Amino acid sequence: MQQYFIEGNLKDKLSFTLDDEIYHHLYHVLRSNNDTLFRIVDNGGSLFLCRLDGKRGIIVKELEEKRELPIEVTVILSLIKNERFDFCLQKLTELGIKRIIPYQAKRSIIKIKDEESKLRRYRKICKEAAEQSLRTFIPDIPEIIDLSKISQYKSTFNYLAYEKNDSNYIHYQKLHGSLTYVIGPEGGFEEDEAMTFIKNGFEAVSLGRRILRAETAALYVMANIGGVFEG
Ligand code: SAH
């Protein structure tokens, strides 16, 4: 069943007017008829089963579903080539990430010129992925950061995925509360950059014996978390 996020709040409402984008998608893309059922998540994160009625959505009932992970995960994700970065945004959203912080790493090939338009694009990818995966939360992408802001995004547990470390691993079973992990760009971290993370309380960890591409590394951590907390 199709799901959409809307800006407004539907608490105590019986129906609402569909915004143009949802209207277009339901009638012209999906070719839905009147009475088609769909899902709406409002700005309070509440989920409603709705029925299509012309230009309106009739609220059938509120749904109680648990789709979110019991641990809040933030990734500080180095900017990598556009299509690979977009791929990460989509897949990390499907896997239940809470927050994605694009990071201008020292070796990032991509340099962002227009931050606002990039962020808009990133957020759109996450919104669509959240709709598709029936989440009730769209991952937050507050800003693009550099090394000076990393400590703002720390959690209960903080890890730096660093392939030069080969003996320390994430103990997934022990995690609780929140977690931040950092993934480097295609060329890896510069040594002093890695040291800055470590000095700021990020623990260097290995993601196994093979060197993974940045996007594989980013997904590996989230998939493991899913396996431990939901498997
Ligand atoms: N240093 C390499 C590889 C970079 S891989 C090179 O120069 O090509 C991109 C990123 O993925 C790394 O910065 C790291 O964050 C993560 N990564 C990949 N494989 C890893 C592993 N085995 N252990 C920890 N992190 C890994």
mmCIF file of C-alpha atoms and ligand atoms in Angstrom:
data_model
loop_
_atom_site.group_PDB
_atom_site.id
_atom_site.type_symbol
_atom_site.label_atom_id
_atom_site.label_comp_id
_atom_site.label_asym_id
_atom_site.label_seq_id
_atom_site.Cartn_x
_atom_site.Cartn_y
_atom_site.Cartn_z
ATOM 1 C CA MET A 1 0.000 0.000 0.000
ATOM 2 C CA GLN A 2 1.259 3.450 -0.886
ATOM 3 C CA GLN A 3 2.481 5.711 1.901
ATOM 4 C CA TYR A 4 3.117 9.462 1.969
ATOM 5 C CA PHE A 5 4.468 11.931 4.484
ATOM 6 C CA ILE A 6 2.620 15.228 4.897
ATOM 7 C CA GLU A 7 3.526 18.508 6.580
ATOM 8 C CA GLY A 8 0.254 18.957 8.470
ATOM 9 C CA ASN A 9 -1.093 17.303 11.604
ATOM 10 C CA LEU A 10 -4.036 14.910 11.361
ATOM 11 C CA LYS A 11 -4.782 14.379 15.047
ATOM 12 C CA ASP A 12 -8.557 14.587 15.619
ATOM 13 C CA LYS A 13 -9.232 15.208 11.899
ATOM 14 C CA LEU A 14 -11.741 13.198 9.888
ATOM 15 C CA SER A 15 -10.388 14.102 6.461
ATOM 16 C CA PHE A 16 -7.902 16.389 4.733
ATOM 17 C CA THR A 17 -7.223 17.884 1.296
ATOM 18 C CA LEU A 18 -4.548 16.065 -0.677
ATOM 19 C CA ASP A 19 -1.623 18.217 -1.684
ATOM 20 C CA ASP A 20 -0.893 18.418 -5.420
ATOM 21 C CA GLU A 21 2.030 16.028 -5.367
ATOM 22 C CA ILE A 22 0.123 13.235 -3.587
ATOM 23 C CA TYR A 23 -2.962 13.850 -5.717
ATOM 24 C CA HIS A 24 -0.907 13.572 -8.885
ATOM 25 C CA HIS A 25 0.877 10.457 -7.690
ATOM 26 C CA LEU A 26 -2.290 8.633 -6.620
ATOM 27 C CA TYR A 27 -4.389 9.452 -9.681
ATOM 28 C CA HIS A 28 -1.894 9.847 -12.497
ATOM 29 C CA VAL A 29 1.049 7.676 -11.562
ATOM 30 C CA LEU A 30 -0.718 4.855 -9.715
ATOM 31 C CA ARG A 31 -4.053 5.323 -11.565
ATOM 32 C CA SER A 32 -5.970 4.856 -8.336
ATOM 33 C CA ASN A 33 -9.752 5.001 -8.110
ATOM 34 C CA ASN A 34 -11.955 6.515 -5.467
ATOM 35 C CA ASP A 35 -11.949 4.403 -2.296
ATOM 36 C CA THR A 36 -8.324 3.320 -2.802
ATOM 37 C CA LEU A 37 -6.636 2.905 0.571
ATOM 38 C CA PHE A 38 -3.313 4.579 1.333
ATOM 39 C CA ARG A 39 -1.186 5.493 4.332
ATOM 40 C CA ILE A 40 -0.311 8.934 5.605
ATOM 41 C CA VAL A 41 2.318 9.836 8.193
ATOM 42 C CA ASP A 42 1.719 13.315 9.584
ATOM 43 C CA ASN A 43 4.212 15.785 11.019
ATOM 44 C CA GLY A 44 3.803 14.253 14.477
ATOM 45 C CA GLY A 45 4.945 10.856 13.169
ATOM 46 C CA SER A 46 1.421 9.401 13.522
ATOM 47 C CA LEU A 47 0.321 6.914 10.898
ATOM 48 C CA PHE A 48 -3.185 6.836 9.431
ATOM 49 C CA LEU A 49 -4.992 4.507 7.087
ATOM 50 C CA CYS A 50 -6.853 6.721 4.592
ATOM 51 C CA ARG A 51 -9.381 6.290 1.813
ATOM 52 C CA LEU A 52 -9.311 8.285 -1.381
ATOM 53 C CA ASP A 53 -12.365 10.454 -2.007
ATOM 54 C CA GLY A 54 -11.919 12.891 -4.892
ATOM 55 C CA LYS A 55 -9.445 15.521 -3.744
ATOM 56 C CA ARG A 56 -9.713 14.445 -0.148
ATOM 57 C CA GLY A 57 -8.292 11.723 2.011
ATOM 58 C CA ILE A 58 -10.800 10.283 4.470
ATOM 59 C CA ILE A 59 -9.170 9.018 7.635
ATOM 60 C CA VAL A 60 -10.253 5.453 8.254
ATOM 61 C CA LYS A 61 -8.210 4.863 11.394
ATOM 62 C CA GLU A 62 -4.923 5.498 13.087
ATOM 63 C CA LEU A 63 -2.470 2.611 12.794
ATOM 64 C CA GLU A 64 -0.064 1.568 15.520
ATOM 65 C CA GLU A 65 3.005 0.070 13.886
ATOM 66 C CA LYS A 66 6.522 -0.385 15.100
ATOM 67 C CA ARG A 67 8.843 0.143 12.158
ATOM 68 C CA GLU A 68 11.704 2.027 13.795
ATOM 69 C CA LEU A 69 14.837 0.495 15.327
ATOM 70 C CA PRO A 70 15.147 0.554 19.139
ATOM 71 C CA ILE A 71 18.513 2.320 18.786
ATOM 72 C CA GLU A 72 19.073 5.736 17.202
ATOM 73 C CA VAL A 73 21.808 5.533 14.614
ATOM 74 C CA THR A 74 23.656 8.480 13.077
ATOM 75 C CA VAL A 75 26.180 8.084 10.283
ATOM 76 C CA ILE A 76 28.804 10.695 9.506
ATOM 77 C CA LEU A 77 29.166 9.792 5.862
ATOM 78 C CA SER A 78 32.024 11.172 3.803
ATOM 79 C CA LEU A 79 31.008 12.726 0.516
ATOM 80 C CA ILE A 80 31.706 10.214 -2.213
ATOM 81 C CA LYS A 81 30.765 10.240 -5.910
ATOM 82 C CA ASN A 82 27.182 11.464 -6.327
ATOM 83 C CA GLU A 83 25.453 8.311 -7.459
ATOM 84 C CA ARG A 84 27.150 6.233 -4.792
ATOM 85 C CA PHE A 85 26.268 8.760 -2.125
ATOM 86 C CA ASP A 86 22.624 8.791 -3.292
ATOM 87 C CA PHE A 87 22.624 5.004 -3.173
ATOM 88 C CA CYS A 88 23.814 5.142 0.449
ATOM 89 C CA LEU A 89 21.091 7.636 1.395
ATOM 90 C CA GLN A 90 18.402 5.369 -0.006
ATOM 91 C CA LYS A 91 19.709 2.124 1.464
ATOM 92 C CA LEU A 92 20.559 3.546 4.888
ATOM 93 C CA THR A 93 17.010 4.883 5.066
ATOM 94 C CA GLU A 94 15.586 1.469 4.238
ATOM 95 C CA LEU A 95 17.752 -0.033 6.970
ATOM 96 C CA GLY A 96 16.367 2.351 9.593
ATOM 97 C CA ILE A 97 18.969 5.081 10.078
ATOM 98 C CA LYS A 98 17.899 8.125 12.105
ATOM 99 C CA ARG A 99 20.340 10.785 10.948
ATOM 100 C CA ILE A 100 22.790 11.198 8.068
ATOM 101 C CA ILE A 101 25.522 13.812 8.317
ATOM 102 C CA PRO A 102 27.299 14.370 4.984
ATOM 103 C CA TYR A 103 30.936 15.002 5.757
ATOM 104 C CA GLN A 104 33.442 16.866 3.639
ATOM 105 C CA ALA A 105 36.414 14.559 4.215
ATOM 106 C CA LYS A 106 39.928 15.658 3.375
ATOM 107 C CA ARG A 107 40.048 13.212 0.485
ATOM 108 C CA SER A 108 36.444 13.717 -0.700
ATOM 109 C CA ILE A 109 36.574 14.234 -4.444
ATOM 110 C CA ILE A 110 33.164 15.878 -4.391
ATOM 111 C CA LYS A 111 33.091 19.511 -3.305
ATOM 112 C CA ILE A 112 29.675 20.962 -2.602
ATOM 113 C CA LYS A 113 29.001 24.389 -4.114
ATOM 114 C CA ASP A 114 25.336 24.925 -3.334
ATOM 115 C CA GLU A 115 24.732 23.297 0.038
ATOM 116 C CA GLU A 116 21.013 24.110 0.247
ATOM 117 C CA SER A 117 20.133 22.576 -3.104
ATOM 118 C CA LYS A 118 22.223 19.491 -2.336
ATOM 119 C CA LEU A 119 20.503 19.066 1.020
ATOM 120 C CA ARG A 120 17.095 19.410 -0.643
ATOM 121 C CA ARG A 121 18.026 16.641 -3.031
ATOM 122 C CA TYR A 122 19.383 14.396 -0.268
ATOM 123 C CA ARG A 123 16.239 14.914 1.818
ATOM 124 C CA LYS A 124 14.010 14.070 -1.125
ATOM 125 C CA ILE A 125 15.844 10.769 -1.655
ATOM 126 C CA CYS A 126 15.411 9.905 2.024
ATOM 127 C CA LYS A 127 11.748 10.893 2.033
ATOM 128 C CA GLU A 128 10.984 8.676 -0.945
ATOM 129 C CA ALA A 129 12.936 5.788 0.561
ATOM 130 C CA ALA A 130 11.113 6.238 3.887
ATOM 131 C CA GLU A 131 7.763 6.137 2.075
ATOM 132 C CA GLN A 132 8.770 3.073 0.112
ATOM 133 C CA SER A 133 9.998 1.206 3.183
ATOM 134 C CA LEU A 134 6.906 2.194 5.226
ATOM 135 C CA ARG A 135 8.877 3.997 7.881
ATOM 136 C CA THR A 136 7.202 6.516 10.144
ATOM 137 C CA PHE A 137 10.292 8.727 10.291
ATOM 138 C CA ILE A 138 12.308 10.455 7.572
ATOM 139 C CA PRO A 139 16.029 10.483 8.415
ATOM 140 C CA ASP A 140 17.260 13.877 9.387
ATOM 141 C CA ILE A 141 20.007 15.515 7.270
ATOM 142 C CA PRO A 142 20.670 18.776 9.113
ATOM 143 C CA GLU A 143 23.770 20.094 7.306
ATOM 144 C CA ILE A 144 26.999 19.216 5.539
ATOM 145 C CA ILE A 145 29.885 19.327 7.983
ATOM 146 C CA ASP A 146 33.653 19.400 8.089
ATOM 147 C CA LEU A 147 36.016 18.201 10.799
ATOM 148 C CA SER A 148 35.277 21.179 13.073
ATOM 149 C CA LYS A 149 31.712 20.013 13.767
ATOM 150 C CA ILE A 150 32.080 16.286 14.378
ATOM 151 C CA SER A 151 31.586 16.442 18.153
ATOM 152 C CA GLN A 152 28.088 17.914 17.688
ATOM 153 C CA TYR A 153 26.900 14.607 16.304
ATOM 154 C CA LYS A 154 28.177 12.221 18.940
ATOM 155 C CA SER A 155 25.972 9.572 20.540
ATOM 156 C CA THR A 156 26.203 7.158 23.466
ATOM 157 C CA PHE A 157 28.553 5.007 21.336
ATOM 158 C CA ASN A 158 30.883 6.508 18.713
ATOM 159 C CA TYR A 159 32.931 4.622 16.154
ATOM 160 C CA LEU A 160 35.314 5.462 13.362
ATOM 161 C CA ALA A 161 35.436 2.769 10.673
ATOM 162 C CA TYR A 162 39.160 2.641 10.091
ATOM 163 C CA GLU A 163 40.675 -0.094 8.002
ATOM 164 C CA LYS A 164 44.095 0.475 9.592
ATOM 165 C CA ASN A 165 42.687 -0.901 12.826
ATOM 166 C CA ASP A 166 42.553 -4.669 12.717
ATOM 167 C CA SER A 167 41.795 -5.797 16.238
ATOM 168 C CA ASN A 168 38.936 -3.728 17.630
ATOM 169 C CA TYR A 169 35.366 -4.435 16.553
ATOM 170 C CA ILE A 170 31.914 -3.074 17.256
ATOM 171 C CA HIS A 171 30.190 -5.259 19.862
ATOM 172 C CA TYR A 172 26.715 -4.949 18.470
ATOM 173 C CA GLN A 173 25.021 -6.888 21.274
ATOM 174 C CA LYS A 174 26.195 -4.345 23.831
ATOM 175 C CA LEU A 175 24.816 -1.300 22.060
ATOM 176 C CA HIS A 176 21.928 0.686 23.472
ATOM 177 C CA GLY A 177 20.577 4.211 23.296
ATOM 178 C CA SER A 178 22.327 5.797 20.366
ATOM 179 C CA LEU A 179 25.278 5.211 18.084
ATOM 180 C CA THR A 180 27.274 7.356 15.666
ATOM 181 C CA TYR A 181 29.626 5.819 13.139
ATOM 182 C CA VAL A 182 31.929 7.452 10.629
ATOM 183 C CA ILE A 183 32.709 6.206 7.129
ATOM 184 C CA GLY A 184 35.599 7.538 5.051
ATOM 185 C CA PRO A 185 35.649 8.447 1.346
ATOM 186 C CA GLU A 186 36.942 6.337 -1.560
ATOM 187 C CA GLY A 187 40.565 7.130 -0.717
ATOM 188 C CA GLY A 188 40.142 6.590 3.035
ATOM 189 C CA PHE A 189 40.960 9.034 5.846
ATOM 190 C CA GLU A 190 44.158 11.011 6.094
ATOM 191 C CA GLU A 191 46.039 9.987 9.194
ATOM 192 C CA ASP A 192 45.702 13.291 11.064
ATOM 193 C CA GLU A 193 42.001 13.366 10.188
ATOM 194 C CA ALA A 194 41.509 9.906 11.702
ATOM 195 C CA MET A 195 43.451 11.083 14.765
ATOM 196 C CA THR A 196 41.134 14.067 15.179
ATOM 197 C CA PHE A 197 38.125 11.755 15.287
ATOM 198 C CA ILE A 198 39.864 9.508 17.806
ATOM 199 C CA LYS A 199 40.826 12.474 19.994
ATOM 200 C CA ASN A 200 37.194 13.547 19.915
ATOM 201 C CA GLY A 201 36.078 10.232 21.364
ATOM 202 C CA PHE A 202 35.395 8.127 18.279
ATOM 203 C CA GLU A 203 36.752 4.623 18.762
ATOM 204 C CA ALA A 204 38.579 3.199 15.741
ATOM 205 C CA VAL A 205 37.058 -0.098 14.673
ATOM 206 C CA SER A 206 37.563 -2.660 11.952
ATOM 207 C CA LEU A 207 34.709 -3.822 9.757
ATOM 208 C CA GLY A 208 36.355 -7.129 9.039
ATOM 209 C CA ARG A 209 39.319 -8.510 7.159
ATOM 210 C CA ARG A 210 38.534 -7.170 3.735
ATOM 211 C CA ILE A 211 38.621 -3.582 2.529
ATOM 212 C CA LEU A 212 35.100 -2.503 1.683
ATOM 213 C CA ARG A 213 34.063 0.292 -0.608
ATOM 214 C CA ALA A 214 32.681 3.254 1.319
ATOM 215 C CA GLU A 215 29.086 2.406 0.440
ATOM 216 C CA THR A 216 29.484 -1.239 1.442
ATOM 217 C CA ALA A 217 31.054 -0.157 4.735
ATOM 218 C CA ALA A 218 28.183 2.249 5.437
ATOM 219 C CA LEU A 219 25.562 -0.437 4.839
ATOM 220 C CA TYR A 220 27.495 -3.170 6.636
ATOM 221 C CA VAL A 221 27.163 -1.450 10.020
ATOM 222 C CA MET A 222 23.430 -0.758 9.621
ATOM 223 C CA ALA A 223 22.711 -4.275 8.390
ATOM 224 C CA ASN A 224 24.503 -5.732 11.407
ATOM 225 C CA ILE A 225 22.485 -3.519 13.741
ATOM 226 C CA GLY A 226 19.280 -4.710 12.075
ATOM 227 C CA GLY A 227 20.384 -8.304 12.446
ATOM 228 C CA VAL A 228 21.083 -7.919 16.154
ATOM 229 C CA PHE A 229 18.099 -5.786 17.149
ATOM 230 C CA GLU A 230 15.442 -7.183 14.854
ATOM 231 C CA GLY A 231 16.785 -10.514 13.655
HETATM 232 N N1 SAH B 1 42.153 3.178 2.514
HETATM 233 C C1 SAH B 1 41.539 2.575 1.418
HETATM 234 C C2 SAH B 1 40.061 2.225 1.477
HETATM 235 C C3 SAH B 1 39.037 3.231 1.799
HETATM 236 S S1 SAH B 1 37.535 2.396 1.986
HETATM 237 C C4 SAH B 1 42.005 3.207 0.136
HETATM 238 O O1 SAH B 1 42.902 4.008 0.217
HETATM 239 O O2 SAH B 1 41.487 2.926 -0.921
HETATM 240 C C5 SAH B 1 36.419 3.661 2.426
HETATM 241 C C6 SAH B 1 36.025 3.682 3.872
HETATM 242 O O3 SAH B 1 35.296 2.523 4.228
HETATM 243 C C7 SAH B 1 37.146 3.742 4.868
HETATM 244 O O4 SAH B 1 37.628 5.049 5.071
HETATM 245 C C8 SAH B 1 36.522 3.178 6.126
HETATM 246 O O5 SAH B 1 35.768 4.155 6.816
HETATM 247 C C9 SAH B 1 35.584 2.136 5.574
HETATM 248 N N2 SAH B 1 36.166 0.782 5.532
HETATM 249 C C10 SAH B 1 36.306 -0.015 4.439
HETATM 250 N N3 SAH B 1 36.787 -1.226 4.773
HETATM 251 C C11 SAH B 1 36.977 -1.205 6.104
HETATM 252 C C12 SAH B 1 37.427 -2.169 7.068
HETATM 253 N N4 SAH B 1 37.830 -3.375 6.711
HETATM 254 N N5 SAH B 1 37.481 -1.807 8.368
HETATM 255 C C13 SAH B 1 37.086 -0.560 8.752
HETATM 256 N N6 SAH B 1 36.640 0.375 7.904
HETATM 257 C C14 SAH B 1 36.564 0.066 6.599
#
